[in-house]
Coordinates of C-alpha atoms in Angstrom, one line a residue:
M1 CA 0.0 0.0 0.0
N2 CA 2.8 2.4 0.7
F3 CA 4.3 1.8 -2.8
D4 CA 1.0 2.6 -4.5
K5 CA 0.8 5.9 -2.7
I6 CA 4.2 6.8 -3.8
E7 CA 3.8 5.9 -7.5
K8 CA 0.6 7.8 -8.2
P9 CA 2.0 11.4 -7.8
R10 CA 4.7 10.6 -10.4
K11 CA 2.1 10.5 -13.3
K12 CA 1.1 14.2 -13.0
P13 CA 4.3 15.7 -14.5
A14 CA 4.0 13.5 -17.5
L15 CA 0.4 14.6 -18.0
I16 CA 1.5 18.3 -17.8
V17 CA 4.2 17.8 -20.4
S18 CA 1.8 16.2 -22.8
I19 CA -0.7 19.0 -22.5
T20 CA 2.0 21.6 -23.0
L21 CA 3.2 19.9 -26.2
G22 CA -0.3 19.7 -27.5
L23 CA -0.9 23.4 -27.0
V24 CA 2.4 24.2 -28.7
I25 CA 1.4 22.1 -31.7
V26 CA -2.0 23.8 -31.9
V27 CA -0.4 27.3 -31.8
F28 CA 2.1 26.4 -34.6
G29 CA -0.8 25.0 -36.7
V30 CA -2.8 28.2 -36.3
L31 CA 0.2 30.3 -37.3
I32 CA 0.9 28.2 -40.4
G33 CA -2.7 28.3 -41.4
T34 CA -2.9 32.1 -41.1
S35 CA 0.2 32.5 -43.3
L36 CA -1.2 30.3 -46.0
I37 CA -4.5 32.2 -46.0
R38 CA -2.7 35.6 -46.3
G39 CA -0.5 34.3 -49.2
R40 CA -3.5 33.1 -51.2
S41 CA -5.4 36.3 -50.6
S42 CA -2.4 38.4 -51.9
Q43 CA -2.1 36.3 -55.0
T44 CA -5.8 36.6 -55.7
T45 CA -5.7 40.4 -55.3
M46 CA -2.7 41.0 -57.7
P47 CA -4.2 39.3 -60.8
G48 CA -7.5 40.9 -60.0
A49 CA -6.0 44.4 -60.0
S50 CA -4.2 44.0 -63.2
G51 CA -7.1 42.2 -64.8
G52 CA -9.4 45.0 -63.8
A53 CA -7.2 47.6 -65.4
A54 CA -6.9 45.5 -68.5
S55 CA -10.7 44.9 -68.8
G56 CA -11.4 48.5 -68.1
S57 CA -9.3 49.5 -71.1
G58 CA -10.8 46.8 -73.3
A59 CA -7.5 45.1 -74.0
R60 CA -7.3 41.4 -74.6
P61 CA -4.5 39.3 -73.0
G62 CA -1.5 39.8 -75.2
G63 CA -3.5 41.8 -77.7
D64 CA -2.4 45.4 -77.6
A65 CA -3.3 45.9 -81.2
M66 CA -7.0 44.9 -80.5
G67 CA -7.3 46.6 -77.2
G68 CA -5.6 49.9 -78.1
A69 CA -3.1 51.6 -75.8
A70 CA -3.6 50.9 -72.2
P71 CA -3.2 53.7 -69.7
G72 CA 0.4 53.7 -68.4
G73 CA 1.2 51.3 -71.2
G74 CA 4.7 52.8 -71.5
A75 CA 5.7 50.9 -68.4
R76 CA 4.4 47.6 -69.7
P77 CA 6.8 45.1 -71.3
G78 CA 6.5 44.9 -75.1
G79 CA 4.6 48.2 -75.1
G80 CA 5.8 48.9 -78.7
A81 CA 5.5 52.6 -79.6
G82 CA 4.6 53.4 -76.0
A83 CA 8.0 52.2 -74.7
A84 CA 10.0 54.9 -72.9
T85 CA 12.9 56.5 -74.9
R86 CA 16.3 57.4 -73.5
Q87 CA 16.7 61.1 -72.5
A88 CA 19.5 63.3 -74.0
T89 CA 22.7 63.5 -72.0
L90 CA 23.7 67.0 -70.8
V91 CA 27.2 67.8 -72.0
R92 CA 29.5 70.8 -72.5
A93 CA 31.2 71.2 -75.9
E94 CA 34.0 73.4 -77.2
A95 CA 35.3 74.0 -80.7
V96 CA 38.5 72.7 -82.1
N97 CA 40.7 75.8 -82.9
Q98 CA 44.2 76.7 -83.8
G99 CA 46.5 77.9 -81.1
T100 CA 49.9 77.9 -79.5
I101 CA 51.0 75.2 -77.1
E102 CA 54.0 75.1 -74.9
T103 CA 55.5 72.3 -72.8
S104 CA 57.6 73.2 -69.7
V105 CA 59.5 71.6 -66.9
V106 CA 59.8 73.1 -63.3
L107 CA 63.3 73.3 -61.9
N108 CA 65.1 74.8 -58.9
G109 CA 68.1 77.0 -59.2
D110 CA 70.3 79.7 -57.6
I111 CA 71.0 83.3 -58.5
L112 CA 74.6 83.9 -59.3
L113 CA 76.7 87.0 -60.2
G114 CA 76.8 87.2 -64.0
S115 CA 80.0 89.3 -64.3
P116 CA 83.5 88.3 -63.1
Q117 CA 84.6 89.7 -59.9
V118 CA 87.3 92.4 -60.0
S119 CA 89.9 92.7 -57.3
L120 CA 91.7 96.0 -56.7
Y121 CA 95.4 95.9 -55.6
A122 CA 97.9 98.5 -54.5
T123 CA 100.7 99.2 -57.0
L124 CA 103.9 98.2 -55.2
P125 CA 107.3 96.9 -56.2
Q126 CA 107.5 93.1 -56.2
G127 CA 108.3 91.7 -52.8
S128 CA 107.7 95.0 -51.0
N129 CA 104.8 96.0 -48.7
A130 CA 103.0 99.1 -47.5
K131 CA 100.8 100.3 -44.7
L132 CA 97.1 100.8 -45.2
V133 CA 96.4 104.3 -44.0
E134 CA 92.9 105.1 -45.5
T135 CA 89.9 103.5 -47.1
R136 CA 87.1 105.4 -48.8
F137 CA 84.3 102.8 -49.5
T138 CA 82.3 100.3 -47.5
L139 CA 80.4 97.1 -48.4
G140 CA 77.7 97.7 -50.9
D141 CA 79.0 101.1 -52.2
T142 CA 79.1 101.7 -55.9
V143 CA 82.6 102.4 -57.3
R144 CA 83.4 103.9 -60.7
Q145 CA 86.4 103.2 -62.8
G146 CA 89.2 105.7 -61.9
D147 CA 88.0 106.3 -58.4
T148 CA 90.6 106.3 -55.6
V149 CA 89.4 103.6 -53.2
A150 CA 92.3 103.6 -50.6
I151 CA 95.6 105.1 -49.7
V152 CA 98.7 103.1 -48.7
D153 CA 102.1 104.2 -47.4
P154 CA 105.0 102.3 -48.9
S155 CA 107.7 104.4 -47.2
R156 CA 110.5 102.9 -45.1
P157 CA 112.1 104.2 -41.9
G158 CA 114.5 107.0 -42.8
V159 CA 112.7 107.7 -46.1
S160 CA 110.4 110.6 -46.7
Y161 CA 106.7 109.9 -46.2
S162 CA 104.7 109.3 -49.4
R163 CA 101.1 108.4 -49.9
S164 CA 100.2 106.1 -52.7
P165 CA 96.6 105.9 -54.0
V166 CA 94.8 102.7 -55.0
I167 CA 92.9 103.4 -58.2
S168 CA 89.9 101.3 -59.3
T169 CA 90.3 99.7 -62.7
A170 CA 86.6 98.8 -63.1
S171 CA 83.1 99.9 -62.1
G172 CA 80.9 97.9 -59.8
T173 CA 79.6 97.4 -56.3
V174 CA 81.8 96.6 -53.4
I175 CA 81.2 93.0 -52.4
Q176 CA 84.4 92.5 -50.3
T177 CA 86.2 95.1 -48.2
P178 CA 89.9 95.1 -47.3
P179 CA 90.9 91.9 -45.3
V180 CA 93.1 94.1 -43.0
V181 CA 92.5 97.1 -40.8
L182 CA 94.0 100.5 -41.0
G183 CA 97.7 100.4 -40.0
D184 CA 98.3 96.8 -41.2
S185 CA 100.7 96.0 -44.0
V186 CA 99.5 95.0 -47.4
T187 CA 101.4 93.6 -50.4
A188 CA 101.0 93.8 -54.1
S189 CA 98.9 90.5 -53.9
T190 CA 96.5 91.7 -51.1
P191 CA 93.1 92.6 -52.6
I192 CA 92.1 95.9 -51.2
Y193 CA 88.5 95.7 -52.5
V194 CA 86.5 93.2 -54.6
L195 CA 83.9 94.6 -57.1
S196 CA 81.1 93.1 -59.1
D197 CA 78.3 94.2 -61.3
L198 CA 75.2 93.3 -59.3
N199 CA 72.8 94.2 -62.1
N200 CA 74.2 91.4 -64.3
L201 CA 72.8 88.3 -62.6
L202 CA 72.5 84.7 -63.8
L203 CA 70.3 81.9 -62.7
E204 CA 72.0 78.5 -62.6
T205 CA 70.0 75.3 -62.7
Y206 CA 70.2 71.6 -63.8
V207 CA 68.0 70.0 -66.4
P208 CA 67.2 66.2 -66.2
E209 CA 68.6 64.1 -69.0
R210 CA 65.3 63.3 -70.7
Y211 CA 64.8 67.1 -71.5
V212 CA 68.4 67.6 -72.8
L213 CA 67.6 67.5 -76.5
S214 CA 65.0 70.2 -76.1
I215 CA 67.3 72.7 -74.5
R216 CA 68.7 75.5 -76.7
K217 CA 69.8 79.1 -76.2
G218 CA 67.0 81.6 -76.2
L219 CA 64.3 79.3 -74.7
P220 CA 62.0 81.4 -72.4
A221 CA 61.3 80.8 -68.8
L222 CA 59.3 82.2 -65.9
V223 CA 61.2 82.7 -62.6
T224 CA 59.6 82.9 -59.1
L225 CA 61.6 83.8 -56.0
A226 CA 60.7 83.0 -52.4
A227 CA 61.9 86.4 -51.3
I228 CA 59.5 88.2 -53.8
P229 CA 56.2 86.3 -53.6
N230 CA 53.3 86.7 -56.1
E231 CA 55.6 88.0 -58.8
T232 CA 57.2 86.3 -61.9
F233 CA 60.3 87.4 -63.8
D234 CA 61.1 86.7 -67.4
A235 CA 64.4 85.0 -68.3
T236 CA 66.0 83.2 -71.3
V237 CA 68.6 80.4 -71.6
D238 CA 72.0 82.0 -72.0
E239 CA 74.6 79.3 -71.3
I240 CA 74.5 75.6 -71.9
S241 CA 77.1 73.2 -70.6
P242 CA 78.5 70.9 -73.4
T243 CA 78.5 67.9 -71.1
L244 CA 76.2 66.2 -68.6
D245 CA 77.1 65.6 -65.0
A246 CA 78.0 61.9 -64.8
A247 CA 76.7 61.5 -61.2
S248 CA 73.4 63.2 -61.5
R249 CA 72.7 62.8 -65.2
T250 CA 71.8 66.5 -65.5
L251 CA 72.8 69.3 -67.8
K252 CA 73.9 72.6 -66.3
I253 CA 72.4 75.7 -67.8
R254 CA 72.4 79.4 -67.0
L255 CA 69.6 81.8 -67.7
R256 CA 69.8 85.6 -67.9
F257 CA 67.0 87.9 -66.7
S258 CA 65.2 89.9 -69.4
Q259 CA 65.0 93.0 -67.2
P260 CA 67.4 93.8 -64.2
D261 CA 65.7 94.3 -60.8
T262 CA 67.5 95.6 -57.8
R263 CA 65.4 93.4 -55.5
I264 CA 67.0 90.3 -57.0
R265 CA 70.2 89.4 -55.3
A266 CA 72.9 86.8 -55.8
G267 CA 72.4 83.8 -53.5
M268 CA 68.6 83.8 -53.7
F269 CA 66.8 80.5 -54.3
A270 CA 64.6 80.4 -57.5
T271 CA 62.0 78.2 -59.1
V272 CA 62.1 78.0 -62.8
S273 CA 59.4 77.0 -65.2
L274 CA 61.4 76.4 -68.4
V275 CA 59.7 76.1 -71.7
T276 CA 61.1 73.0 -73.5
D277 CA 59.1 73.2 -76.7
I278 CA 56.6 75.5 -78.6
H279 CA 54.2 74.7 -81.4
D280 CA 52.4 77.6 -83.1
N281 CA 49.2 77.5 -85.2
V282 CA 48.3 73.9 -84.4
L283 CA 44.9 72.3 -83.5
V284 CA 44.3 72.3 -79.8
I285 CA 41.5 71.0 -77.5
P286 CA 40.9 71.1 -73.8
R287 CA 42.8 68.3 -71.9
A288 CA 39.5 67.6 -70.0
A289 CA 38.0 66.2 -73.3
L290 CA 40.4 63.3 -73.5
I291 CA 39.4 59.7 -72.6
N292 CA 42.1 57.0 -72.5
T293 CA 40.8 53.6 -73.5
Y294 CA 43.5 50.8 -73.2
G295 CA 46.2 53.2 -74.4
T296 CA 44.1 54.8 -77.1
W297 CA 43.1 58.4 -76.9
V298 CA 39.4 59.0 -77.6
V299 CA 37.1 62.0 -77.7
F300 CA 33.4 62.5 -78.5
T301 CA 32.3 65.0 -81.1
V302 CA 28.9 66.6 -81.5
D303 CA 27.3 67.0 -84.9
E304 CA 24.7 69.5 -86.0
G305 CA 21.9 67.2 -84.9
N306 CA 23.4 67.0 -81.4
V307 CA 24.4 63.4 -81.8
A308 CA 27.7 62.2 -80.2
H309 CA 30.3 60.3 -82.2
R310 CA 33.3 58.5 -80.8
R311 CA 36.6 59.5 -82.4
E312 CA 40.1 58.1 -82.0
I313 CA 42.8 60.8 -82.1
E314 CA 46.6 61.2 -82.1
L315 CA 48.2 63.7 -79.7
G316 CA 51.2 66.0 -80.1
L317 CA 52.5 68.3 -77.4
E318 CA 50.6 68.4 -74.1
S319 CA 50.4 71.1 -71.4
E320 CA 48.4 71.2 -68.2
S321 CA 45.2 72.6 -69.8
I322 CA 45.4 71.9 -73.6
V323 CA 46.7 69.2 -75.9
E324 CA 47.8 69.3 -79.6
I325 CA 45.8 67.2 -82.1
V326 CA 47.9 65.6 -84.8
A327 CA 45.2 63.5 -86.4
G328 CA 41.5 62.6 -86.0
L329 CA 39.9 66.0 -85.8
S330 CA 39.3 69.1 -88.0
Q331 CA 39.1 72.7 -87.2
G332 CA 35.6 73.9 -86.2
E333 CA 34.4 70.5 -85.0
R334 CA 32.9 70.4 -81.5
V335 CA 34.3 68.1 -78.9
V336 CA 32.7 67.2 -75.6
S337 CA 34.7 68.6 -72.7
A338 CA 32.4 67.6 -69.8
G339 CA 30.0 64.7 -69.5
Q340 CA 31.7 62.5 -72.1
N341 CA 32.3 59.6 -69.6
F342 CA 28.6 58.8 -69.7
L343 CA 28.3 58.7 -73.6
S344 CA 28.2 56.0 -76.1
D345 CA 28.6 56.3 -79.9
G346 CA 25.4 57.7 -81.4
D347 CA 23.9 59.0 -78.2
T348 CA 21.7 62.2 -78.4
V349 CA 23.1 65.0 -76.3
S350 CA 22.0 68.4 -75.1
V351 CA 24.8 70.9 -75.1
V352 CA 24.8 73.5 -72.3
E353 CA 26.9 76.7 -72.3

């Protein structure tokens, strides 16, 4: 009797589990049934909507010719004449004209004195010396040929005092003063002053090897200086080294300024935009019009009917903004300079100004 009492309570958990499983199965069944009903109702509604529109227009299935043009027929597949047409592409076009094109290379250089330096010496017997007793110019002063720049005393003890002038043999600006002070001795080889013509300046720079064959005397250049911002100075190639530097593979050249400017001084750092080639009266187009397709240069032209045509071209000189056309275009034709990346041959375009 004790065992029966103990076994009966153990059946209740099993009953609860069975009821729970049954409820879960019922709930899932209801959810699945609801989903199926909704799916069928949506399928029924869609054909009905399209069918109503079709019957309202009197069109037969697949029979546009019998039923006429249905409202909104441009969006229907196989709509024939009612199909939508591609809109014209907005582009900007420019005419092919003759012009001048230059190619240039940007280099760095230094400002140098363009005239040889002239040293002024005292006239003394060989092997003798004299005392420097007077100087008449300071650094930066302008000296003219024939000016007395200093006085020396070549006399010896027991000999009467005599003043000997040092005469300038050239004109220029003092760039070096006497290396001694008054009262010191100088010899015939001691430079009293050193002069140079500061208005005659050169710009020295080095051209990479790949541009060497384009360099010749007279080529123009634009020079900018860090010390004088927002200004450019004209210069031309004046000297060309006959050989290249073996270490750097560069060619040394010197340029001369077209107009002297007292603000430019020897020792300044300069940036040079050197013109390496010039072509006059050639066909040019904007660089923005170019398209490179697997190594081939292509542009799109626009005819009188505003239809775009793909054209392969050959280029000559190139600058930052324009390029020379060697073949493929004629003067007066219009090339697309903006919007060409969205075009295909034969597309209709709308040209904007």
